[in-house]
Amino acid sequence: DGKRAIKPTIINFNNEKMQITWATRELFHNENVSFFYTFGEGKHKIWKPCTTYLLDQDYNSGCLFETEGPTLAISIRNSNGSEELFFKEFKADFYIKPSPPENVTFFWKEDTVTVSCNKPERNAWCLKLELQYKSKFDKEWQSRTSTKCCSVGEQGFDPRKCYSFRVRLSRRVPHCNVVKYSSDWEAETFWMNGTLLDSCDDDVTRQSKPVIVLTCSLAILLMILIFPILLCKWKRVQMSVLPAIPDPKYPLADLFNDHSGNLQEWLDKNDHVVLQTKLEYEELESITEAENQQEERKNSEEPRPLEKIFTFPGAAENNDGKAAEIACRIPASNTTAPFAGSPILMNDDMYVML
């Protein structure tokens, strides 16, 4: 039976619009079908043809129309409407897909956040508010669902982290819906410690600004402390590598100021100064020489230690330079030299051997 094989998808968008779809390519091969619907109860129904079809490769695969009541009957027929292929009557209120929550607010208190939204005018008790959140360190969303519309709270948020939040409304099953429909997610928002941000990328900027300011302040302070030390070291190095050249204008200031650079005039005027300086130097030199002679006489009066004088035969009788030179020569290897009537043996390793 073709009627039993068809399983249409029914969605009632916030009790405002109905959308009925079916798998046309699997159910109706190369055949276009027509759709009819009616609201109300009783035997005498007024069927309305679909005016807005949904297409799948140029074949009718669904119909979109206004919601006009709680009870709906649908009929899928062949292309000219003469043969009915599918019929179903149901409560349209059991297929409601709610709209996204409106006027969503976030209330922060320490590590706890409470999210709320406006209550719908009809059947608010059938709705639950679902909250999802995650930080930039989480891979998956964390979910919390309220027990009633329209507020949900969660605690344990780290004030140092940025969180993404999103909320939606869900219909209770099976009390209100036969199918679990939820609204689309409300626009995602980003929060950090109760402050709304444009994105969690701002979190990096907000945290990096104080770090940059602190780093720059420390760097400037360090430079202020180090600069005088480096300046002192540089002056020392500069003085050792490039010593300062004295300016001759200071020792010779009177040459240029008093004599207008006339060297002869300046020398004539300063002859007595040069002479006096020379006499003082000679006097100081004579005093130093006298002190040195006195020190030498004092040292000559002290007794000197006895020295043994070794002479060789013939050295005392011959006083000429040649005899003295012979006497100072080192004896040949294993030679015998007399000393005070005693022979002395000389070899290569020592000067004297007794």
mmCIF file of C-alpha atoms in Angstrom:
data_model
loop_
_atom_site.group_PDB
_atom_site.id
_atom_site.type_symbol
_atom_site.label_atom_id
_atom_site.label_comp_id
_atom_site.label_asym_id
_atom_site.label_seq_id
_atom_site.Cartn_x
_atom_site.Cartn_y
_atom_site.Cartn_z
ATOM 1 C CA ASP A 1 0.000 0.000 0.000
ATOM 2 C CA GLY A 2 1.579 3.283 -1.134
ATOM 3 C CA LYS A 3 -0.176 5.294 1.556
ATOM 4 C CA ARG A 4 1.538 3.415 4.383
ATOM 5 C CA ALA A 5 4.977 3.726 2.851
ATOM 6 C CA ILE A 6 4.981 7.538 2.903
ATOM 7 C CA LYS A 7 6.355 9.149 6.072
ATOM 8 C CA PRO A 8 6.190 12.913 5.702
ATOM 9 C CA THR A 9 8.163 15.306 7.905
ATOM 10 C CA ILE A 10 5.882 17.780 9.697
ATOM 11 C CA ILE A 11 7.116 21.016 11.234
ATOM 12 C CA ASN A 12 4.937 23.739 12.747
ATOM 13 C CA PHE A 13 7.154 26.848 12.939
ATOM 14 C CA ASN A 14 6.160 28.537 16.188
ATOM 15 C CA ASN A 15 2.510 27.791 15.386
ATOM 16 C CA GLU A 16 2.702 30.283 12.495
ATOM 17 C CA LYS A 17 3.681 28.309 9.390
ATOM 18 C CA MET A 18 3.421 24.634 8.475
ATOM 19 C CA GLN A 19 6.029 22.784 6.419
ATOM 20 C CA ILE A 20 5.269 19.289 5.112
ATOM 21 C CA THR A 21 7.998 17.450 3.146
ATOM 22 C CA TRP A 22 8.349 13.960 1.691
ATOM 23 C CA ALA A 23 11.032 11.917 -0.099
ATOM 24 C CA THR A 24 9.790 12.349 -3.623
ATOM 25 C CA ARG A 25 12.689 10.645 -5.468
ATOM 26 C CA GLU A 26 12.462 7.488 -3.343
ATOM 27 C CA LEU A 27 8.637 7.326 -3.292
ATOM 28 C CA PHE A 28 7.548 8.738 -6.627
ATOM 29 C CA HIS A 29 9.965 7.850 -9.416
ATOM 30 C CA ASN A 30 9.816 10.347 -12.265
ATOM 31 C CA GLU A 31 6.341 11.386 -11.165
ATOM 32 C CA ASN A 32 5.186 14.742 -9.881
ATOM 33 C CA VAL A 33 2.550 14.776 -7.132
ATOM 34 C CA SER A 34 0.129 17.367 -5.826
ATOM 35 C CA PHE A 35 -0.597 18.391 -2.205
ATOM 36 C CA PHE A 36 -3.826 19.416 -0.443
ATOM 37 C CA TYR A 37 -4.496 20.405 3.190
ATOM 38 C CA THR A 38 -7.378 21.465 5.481
ATOM 39 C CA PHE A 39 -7.776 22.698 9.064
ATOM 40 C CA GLY A 40 -10.727 21.809 11.253
ATOM 41 C CA GLU A 41 -12.737 18.717 12.060
ATOM 42 C CA GLY A 42 -15.790 17.033 10.599
ATOM 43 C CA LYS A 43 -16.722 15.249 7.471
ATOM 44 C CA HIS A 44 -17.259 18.275 5.321
ATOM 45 C CA LYS A 45 -13.670 19.549 4.866
ATOM 46 C CA ILE A 46 -12.649 22.242 2.493
ATOM 47 C CA TRP A 47 -9.423 21.158 0.856
ATOM 48 C CA LYS A 48 -6.921 23.787 -0.225
ATOM 49 C CA PRO A 49 -4.305 23.172 -2.885
ATOM 50 C CA CYS A 50 -0.682 24.012 -2.065
ATOM 51 C CA THR A 51 0.403 27.353 -3.448
ATOM 52 C CA THR A 52 4.058 27.246 -2.345
ATOM 53 C CA TYR A 53 5.816 24.021 -3.268
ATOM 54 C CA LEU A 54 9.322 22.995 -2.208
ATOM 55 C CA LEU A 55 11.215 21.441 -5.126
ATOM 56 C CA ASP A 56 13.780 18.675 -5.432
ATOM 57 C CA GLN A 57 15.264 18.557 -8.949
ATOM 58 C CA ASP A 58 12.108 20.129 -10.399
ATOM 59 C CA TYR A 59 9.824 17.673 -8.583
ATOM 60 C CA ASN A 60 7.434 18.679 -5.788
ATOM 61 C CA SER A 61 8.929 17.485 -2.474
ATOM 62 C CA GLY A 62 7.040 19.631 0.059
ATOM 63 C CA CYS A 63 4.562 22.422 0.783
ATOM 64 C CA LEU A 64 4.730 25.572 2.935
ATOM 65 C CA PHE A 65 1.498 27.231 4.146
ATOM 66 C CA GLU A 66 -0.017 29.227 7.015
ATOM 67 C CA THR A 67 -1.031 27.566 10.297
ATOM 68 C CA GLU A 68 -4.788 28.106 10.760
ATOM 69 C CA GLY A 69 -5.757 25.792 13.613
ATOM 70 C CA PRO A 70 -4.727 22.995 15.995
ATOM 71 C CA THR A 71 -5.948 20.116 13.827
ATOM 72 C CA LEU A 72 -4.564 19.495 10.327
ATOM 73 C CA ALA A 73 -5.366 16.986 7.604
ATOM 74 C CA ILE A 74 -3.078 16.503 4.568
ATOM 75 C CA SER A 75 -3.529 14.624 1.307
ATOM 76 C CA ILE A 76 -0.866 13.736 -1.307
ATOM 77 C CA ARG A 77 -2.332 12.889 -4.723
ATOM 78 C CA ASN A 78 -1.180 12.235 -8.233
ATOM 79 C CA SER A 79 -0.305 15.060 -10.577
ATOM 80 C CA ASN A 80 -3.916 15.845 -11.666
ATOM 81 C CA GLY A 81 -5.374 15.236 -8.150
ATOM 82 C CA SER A 82 -7.652 12.337 -9.199
ATOM 83 C CA GLU A 83 -5.951 9.651 -7.053
ATOM 84 C CA GLU A 84 -5.030 9.967 -3.387
ATOM 85 C CA LEU A 85 -1.605 8.482 -2.530
ATOM 86 C CA PHE A 86 -1.357 9.494 1.133
ATOM 87 C CA PHE A 87 -3.692 10.813 3.859
ATOM 88 C CA LYS A 88 -2.955 11.872 7.469
ATOM 89 C CA GLU A 89 -4.828 13.821 10.176
ATOM 90 C CA PHE A 90 -2.989 15.051 13.315
ATOM 91 C CA LYS A 91 -2.663 17.779 15.946
ATOM 92 C CA ALA A 92 -0.530 20.558 14.530
ATOM 93 C CA ASP A 93 0.340 21.707 18.072
ATOM 94 C CA PHE A 94 2.376 18.506 18.633
ATOM 95 C CA TYR A 95 4.867 19.420 15.897
ATOM 96 C CA ILE A 96 5.817 22.930 17.003
ATOM 97 C CA LYS A 97 9.371 24.119 16.464
ATOM 98 C CA PRO A 98 9.820 27.220 18.702
ATOM 99 C CA SER A 99 11.474 30.449 17.617
ATOM 100 C CA PRO A 100 14.854 31.432 19.107
ATOM 101 C CA PRO A 101 14.665 33.072 22.559
ATOM 102 C CA GLU A 102 14.188 36.827 22.642
ATOM 103 C CA ASN A 103 15.839 39.477 24.830
ATOM 104 C CA VAL A 104 18.477 37.149 26.281
ATOM 105 C CA THR A 105 20.236 38.594 29.339
ATOM 106 C CA PHE A 106 23.286 37.410 31.313
ATOM 107 C CA PHE A 107 23.629 38.087 35.022
ATOM 108 C CA TRP A 108 27.072 37.519 36.577
ATOM 109 C CA LYS A 109 27.834 37.113 40.266
ATOM 110 C CA GLU A 110 31.351 35.969 41.095
ATOM 111 C CA ASP A 111 31.746 32.563 39.357
ATOM 112 C CA THR A 112 28.008 32.083 38.675
ATOM 113 C CA VAL A 113 26.100 33.177 35.579
ATOM 114 C CA THR A 114 22.320 33.192 35.140
ATOM 115 C CA VAL A 115 20.817 33.389 31.630
ATOM 116 C CA SER A 116 17.192 34.371 31.060
ATOM 117 C CA CYS A 117 14.904 35.380 28.193
ATOM 118 C CA ASN A 118 11.383 36.625 27.588
ATOM 119 C CA LYS A 119 8.554 34.160 28.132
ATOM 120 C CA PRO A 120 6.408 33.382 25.075
ATOM 121 C CA GLU A 121 2.800 34.486 25.292
ATOM 122 C CA ARG A 122 1.407 30.963 24.680
ATOM 123 C CA ASN A 123 2.302 27.657 26.303
ATOM 124 C CA ALA A 124 5.459 28.866 28.063
ATOM 125 C CA TRP A 125 5.310 25.807 30.337
ATOM 126 C CA CYS A 126 6.012 23.613 27.288
ATOM 127 C CA LEU A 127 9.424 25.253 26.734
ATOM 128 C CA LYS A 128 12.843 24.725 28.307
ATOM 129 C CA LEU A 129 15.822 27.048 27.974
ATOM 130 C CA GLU A 130 19.037 25.290 26.975
ATOM 131 C CA LEU A 131 22.421 26.933 27.638
ATOM 132 C CA GLN A 132 25.687 25.870 26.027
ATOM 133 C CA TYR A 133 29.115 27.338 26.790
ATOM 134 C CA LYS A 134 32.790 26.641 26.269
ATOM 135 C CA SER A 135 36.094 28.376 26.803
ATOM 136 C CA LYS A 136 38.891 28.537 24.256
ATOM 137 C CA PHE A 137 40.478 25.586 26.066
ATOM 138 C CA ASP A 138 37.383 23.352 25.564
ATOM 139 C CA LYS A 139 36.891 21.277 22.436
ATOM 140 C CA GLU A 140 33.161 20.592 22.951
ATOM 141 C CA TRP A 141 30.194 22.571 24.212
ATOM 142 C CA GLN A 142 28.998 22.095 27.794
ATOM 143 C CA SER A 143 25.174 21.992 28.113
ATOM 144 C CA ARG A 144 22.753 22.986 30.879
ATOM 145 C CA THR A 145 18.950 22.864 30.550
ATOM 146 C CA SER A 146 16.389 24.623 32.733
ATOM 147 C CA THR A 147 13.542 22.800 34.415
ATOM 148 C CA LYS A 148 11.146 25.558 33.397
ATOM 149 C CA CYS A 149 11.078 28.507 31.054
ATOM 150 C CA CYS A 150 12.880 30.742 30.874
ATOM 151 C CA SER A 151 15.983 30.927 33.050
ATOM 152 C CA VAL A 152 19.028 28.726 33.597
ATOM 153 C CA GLY A 153 22.076 29.180 35.820
ATOM 154 C CA GLU A 154 25.510 27.627 36.090
ATOM 155 C CA GLN A 155 28.483 28.175 38.388
ATOM 156 C CA GLY A 156 32.201 27.421 38.345
ATOM 157 C CA PHE A 157 33.274 29.948 35.721
ATOM 158 C CA ASP A 158 36.901 31.078 35.835
ATOM 159 C CA PRO A 159 37.055 34.905 35.773
ATOM 160 C CA ARG A 160 40.421 34.696 33.932
ATOM 161 C CA LYS A 161 38.912 32.816 30.951
ATOM 162 C CA CYS A 162 36.804 33.991 28.039
ATOM 163 C CA TYR A 163 33.638 31.955 27.393
ATOM 164 C CA SER A 164 31.347 31.554 24.390
ATOM 165 C CA PHE A 165 27.615 31.294 25.165
ATOM 166 C CA ARG A 166 24.604 30.329 23.089
ATOM 167 C CA VAL A 167 21.004 29.534 24.061
ATOM 168 C CA ARG A 168 17.887 28.043 22.487
ATOM 169 C CA LEU A 169 14.366 26.910 23.437
ATOM 170 C CA SER A 170 13.201 23.271 23.334
ATOM 171 C CA ARG A 171 9.704 21.757 23.421
ATOM 172 C CA ARG A 172 8.908 19.197 26.087
ATOM 173 C CA VAL A 173 8.368 15.619 24.913
ATOM 174 C CA PRO A 174 5.911 13.881 25.139
ATOM 175 C CA HIS A 175 3.811 16.385 27.088
ATOM 176 C CA CYS A 176 3.725 19.003 24.354
ATOM 177 C CA ASN A 177 5.377 17.492 21.278
ATOM 178 C CA VAL A 178 5.530 14.078 19.689
ATOM 179 C CA VAL A 179 8.813 15.105 18.035
ATOM 180 C CA LYS A 180 11.693 16.733 19.930
ATOM 181 C CA TYR A 181 12.009 20.092 18.237
ATOM 182 C CA SER A 182 14.279 22.906 19.396
ATOM 183 C CA SER A 183 14.654 26.440 18.121
ATOM 184 C CA ASP A 184 17.686 27.651 16.225
ATOM 185 C CA TRP A 185 20.547 28.854 18.399
ATOM 186 C CA GLU A 186 20.498 32.484 19.416
ATOM 187 C CA ALA A 187 23.506 34.513 18.248
ATOM 188 C CA GLU A 188 26.686 33.464 20.037
ATOM 189 C CA THR A 189 28.075 35.917 22.616
ATOM 190 C CA PHE A 190 31.464 36.148 24.320
ATOM 191 C CA TRP A 191 32.004 36.971 27.982
ATOM 192 C CA MET A 192 34.885 37.306 30.403
ATOM 193 C CA ASN A 193 34.335 37.974 34.109
ATOM 194 C CA GLY A 194 30.993 39.634 33.438
ATOM 195 C CA THR A 195 32.244 41.772 30.537
ATOM 196 C CA LEU A 196 30.777 41.376 27.040
ATOM 197 C CA LEU A 197 33.442 41.076 24.320
ATOM 198 C CA ASP A 198 33.293 41.090 20.544
ATOM 199 C CA SER A 199 35.154 37.759 20.468
ATOM 200 C CA CYS A 200 37.438 35.688 22.634
ATOM 201 C CA ASP A 201 40.335 36.961 20.554
ATOM 202 C CA ASP A 202 39.933 40.198 22.530
ATOM 203 C CA ASP A 203 40.874 38.187 25.614
ATOM 204 C CA VAL A 204 44.442 37.825 24.335
ATOM 205 C CA THR A 205 44.622 41.552 23.586
ATOM 206 C CA ARG A 206 43.193 42.529 26.969
ATOM 207 C CA GLN A 207 45.646 40.300 28.807
ATOM 208 C CA SER A 208 48.605 41.254 26.656
ATOM 209 C CA LYS A 209 48.217 45.033 27.163
ATOM 210 C CA PRO A 210 49.103 45.022 30.895
ATOM 211 C CA VAL A 211 51.973 42.635 30.198
ATOM 212 C CA ILE A 212 53.322 44.914 27.458
ATOM 213 C CA VAL A 213 53.026 48.012 29.667
ATOM 214 C CA LEU A 214 54.744 46.265 32.579
ATOM 215 C CA THR A 215 57.518 44.941 30.363
ATOM 216 C CA CYS A 216 58.161 48.346 28.806
ATOM 217 C CA SER A 217 58.212 50.012 32.241
ATOM 218 C CA LEU A 218 60.733 47.513 33.564
ATOM 219 C CA ALA A 219 62.878 47.912 30.446
ATOM 220 C CA ILE A 220 62.893 51.707 30.785
ATOM 221 C CA LEU A 221 63.742 51.492 34.495
ATOM 222 C CA LEU A 222 66.546 49.061 33.774
ATOM 223 C CA MET A 223 67.968 51.348 31.090
ATOM 224 C CA ILE A 224 67.871 54.301 33.494
ATOM 225 C CA LEU A 225 69.879 52.288 36.027
ATOM 226 C CA ILE A 226 72.373 50.868 33.546
ATOM 227 C CA PHE A 227 72.962 53.997 31.435
ATOM 228 C CA PRO A 228 75.141 55.879 33.996
ATOM 229 C CA ILE A 229 77.291 52.772 34.508
ATOM 230 C CA LEU A 230 77.752 52.284 30.776
ATOM 231 C CA LEU A 231 78.547 55.986 30.348
ATOM 232 C CA CYS A 232 81.228 55.837 33.049
ATOM 233 C CA LYS A 233 82.757 52.691 31.540
ATOM 234 C CA TRP A 234 82.741 54.272 28.088
ATOM 235 C CA LYS A 235 84.561 57.369 29.346
ATOM 236 C CA ARG A 236 87.241 55.190 30.938
ATOM 237 C CA VAL A 237 87.731 53.196 27.770
ATOM 238 C CA GLN A 238 87.809 56.359 25.703
ATOM 239 C CA MET A 239 90.449 57.921 27.968
ATOM 240 C CA SER A 240 92.632 54.797 27.843
ATOM 241 C CA VAL A 241 92.376 54.387 24.063
ATOM 242 C CA LEU A 242 92.285 58.075 23.080
ATOM 243 C CA PRO A 243 93.943 60.150 25.835
ATOM 244 C CA ALA A 244 93.042 63.790 25.893
ATOM 245 C CA ILE A 245 95.508 66.157 24.213
ATOM 246 C CA PRO A 246 96.159 69.212 26.373
ATOM 247 C CA ASP A 247 95.278 72.524 24.845
ATOM 248 C CA PRO A 248 98.446 74.660 24.506
ATOM 249 C CA LYS A 249 96.569 77.887 24.901
ATOM 250 C CA TYR A 250 96.306 77.444 28.682
ATOM 251 C CA PRO A 251 100.086 77.102 29.536
ATOM 252 C CA LEU A 252 100.868 79.746 26.921
ATOM 253 C CA ALA A 253 97.942 81.986 27.651
ATOM 254 C CA ASP A 254 100.158 85.001 28.358
ATOM 255 C CA LEU A 255 101.964 84.456 24.999
ATOM 256 C CA PHE A 256 98.755 85.063 23.095
ATOM 257 C CA ASN A 257 96.935 87.370 25.502
ATOM 258 C CA ASP A 258 99.787 89.652 26.678
ATOM 259 C CA HIS A 259 102.226 89.433 23.726
ATOM 260 C CA SER A 260 99.835 88.725 20.808
ATOM 261 C CA GLY A 261 101.836 85.653 19.821
ATOM 262 C CA ASN A 262 105.276 87.462 19.765
ATOM 263 C CA LEU A 263 107.521 84.583 20.847
ATOM 264 C CA GLN A 264 110.743 86.657 21.167
ATOM 265 C CA GLU A 265 109.064 89.238 23.354
ATOM 266 C CA TRP A 266 107.573 86.482 25.509
ATOM 267 C CA LEU A 267 111.027 84.759 25.833
ATOM 268 C CA ASP A 268 112.757 88.023 26.784
ATOM 269 C CA LYS A 269 110.214 88.676 29.461
ATOM 270 C CA ASN A 270 110.419 85.156 30.836
ATOM 271 C CA ASP A 271 114.267 84.778 30.792
ATOM 272 C CA HIS A 272 114.518 85.408 34.520
ATOM 273 C CA VAL A 273 111.858 82.785 35.119
ATOM 274 C CA VAL A 274 113.742 80.239 33.029
ATOM 275 C CA LEU A 275 117.048 81.153 34.738
ATOM 276 C CA GLN A 276 115.547 80.891 38.155
ATOM 277 C CA THR A 277 114.082 77.522 37.297
ATOM 278 C CA LYS A 278 117.469 76.362 35.993
ATOM 279 C CA LEU A 279 119.275 77.512 39.161
ATOM 280 C CA GLU A 280 116.715 75.789 41.339
ATOM 281 C CA TYR A 281 117.168 72.601 39.334
ATOM 282 C CA GLU A 282 121.001 72.787 39.581
ATOM 283 C CA GLU A 283 120.806 73.464 43.283
ATOM 284 C CA LEU A 284 118.515 70.501 43.768
ATOM 285 C CA GLU A 285 120.896 68.367 41.693
ATOM 286 C CA SER A 286 123.966 69.402 43.765
ATOM 287 C CA ILE A 287 122.161 68.660 46.998
ATOM 288 C CA THR A 288 121.250 65.236 45.712
ATOM 289 C CA GLU A 289 124.840 64.551 44.621
ATOM 290 C CA ALA A 290 126.234 65.613 48.038
ATOM 291 C CA GLU A 291 123.809 63.282 49.781
ATOM 292 C CA ASN A 292 124.900 60.404 47.537
ATOM 293 C CA GLN A 293 128.637 61.047 48.281
ATOM 294 C CA GLN A 294 127.965 61.162 51.992
ATOM 295 C CA GLU A 295 126.157 57.841 51.776
ATOM 296 C CA GLU A 296 129.095 56.292 49.895
ATOM 297 C CA ARG A 297 131.639 57.451 52.539
ATOM 298 C CA LYS A 298 129.491 56.027 55.255
ATOM 299 C CA ASN A 299 129.370 52.708 53.515
ATOM 300 C CA SER A 300 133.192 52.679 52.911
ATOM 301 C CA GLU A 301 133.924 53.041 56.622
ATOM 302 C CA GLU A 302 132.056 49.825 57.485
ATOM 303 C CA PRO A 303 134.333 46.658 57.713
ATOM 304 C CA ARG A 304 134.181 44.483 54.632
ATOM 305 C CA PRO A 305 134.296 40.660 54.796
ATOM 306 C CA LEU A 306 137.600 38.980 54.082
ATOM 307 C CA GLU A 307 138.015 37.770 50.571
ATOM 308 C CA LYS A 308 140.214 34.908 49.563
ATOM 309 C CA ILE A 309 142.415 35.843 46.675
ATOM 310 C CA PHE A 310 143.537 33.068 44.503
ATOM 311 C CA THR A 311 146.660 33.698 42.470
ATOM 312 C CA PHE A 312 148.488 31.591 40.072
ATOM 313 C CA PRO A 313 152.246 31.286 39.866
ATOM 314 C CA GLY A 314 153.869 34.090 38.062
ATOM 315 C CA ALA A 315 150.799 36.285 38.245
ATOM 316 C CA ALA A 316 152.132 38.328 41.166
ATOM 317 C CA GLU A 317 155.558 38.885 39.566
ATOM 318 C CA ASN A 318 154.190 39.961 36.244
ATOM 319 C CA ASN A 319 151.845 42.962 36.543
ATOM 320 C CA ASP A 320 151.310 43.627 32.915
ATOM 321 C CA GLY A 321 147.916 43.058 31.239
ATOM 322 C CA LYS A 322 148.980 39.876 29.516
ATOM 323 C CA ALA A 323 149.955 38.137 32.777
ATOM 324 C CA ALA A 324 146.647 39.157 34.360
ATOM 325 C CA GLU A 325 144.786 37.789 31.371
ATOM 326 C CA ILE A 326 146.623 34.455 31.662
ATOM 327 C CA ALA A 327 145.948 34.319 35.386
ATOM 328 C CA CYS A 328 142.204 34.733 34.782
ATOM 329 C CA ARG A 329 141.963 31.987 32.236
ATOM 330 C CA ILE A 330 140.237 28.744 33.242
ATOM 331 C CA PRO A 331 142.808 25.926 33.609
ATOM 332 C CA ALA A 332 142.725 23.141 31.100
ATOM 333 C CA SER A 333 141.050 19.838 31.822
ATOM 334 C CA ASN A 334 142.740 17.835 34.670
ATOM 335 C CA THR A 335 145.481 20.418 35.235
ATOM 336 C CA THR A 336 147.230 20.938 38.575
ATOM 337 C CA ALA A 337 147.696 24.417 39.964
ATOM 338 C CA PRO A 338 149.872 25.107 43.089
ATOM 339 C CA PHE A 339 148.309 27.193 45.842
ATOM 340 C CA ALA A 340 150.302 28.033 48.997
ATOM 341 C CA GLY A 341 152.589 25.127 48.292
ATOM 342 C CA SER A 342 149.706 22.679 47.755
ATOM 343 C CA PRO A 343 148.724 21.358 44.353
ATOM 344 C CA ILE A 344 145.104 21.970 43.160
ATOM 345 C CA LEU A 345 143.516 19.637 40.594
ATOM 346 C CA MET A 346 141.239 21.312 37.991
ATOM 347 C CA ASN A 347 138.829 19.503 35.627
ATOM 348 C CA ASP A 348 135.910 20.329 33.263
ATOM 349 C CA ASP A 349 133.179 20.130 35.878
ATOM 350 C CA MET A 350 134.609 22.439 38.502
ATOM 351 C CA TYR A 351 136.915 25.341 38.815
ATOM 352 C CA VAL A 352 138.760 24.171 41.936
ATOM 353 C CA MET A 353 139.147 20.708 43.446
ATOM 354 C CA LEU A 354 141.171 20.199 46.624
#
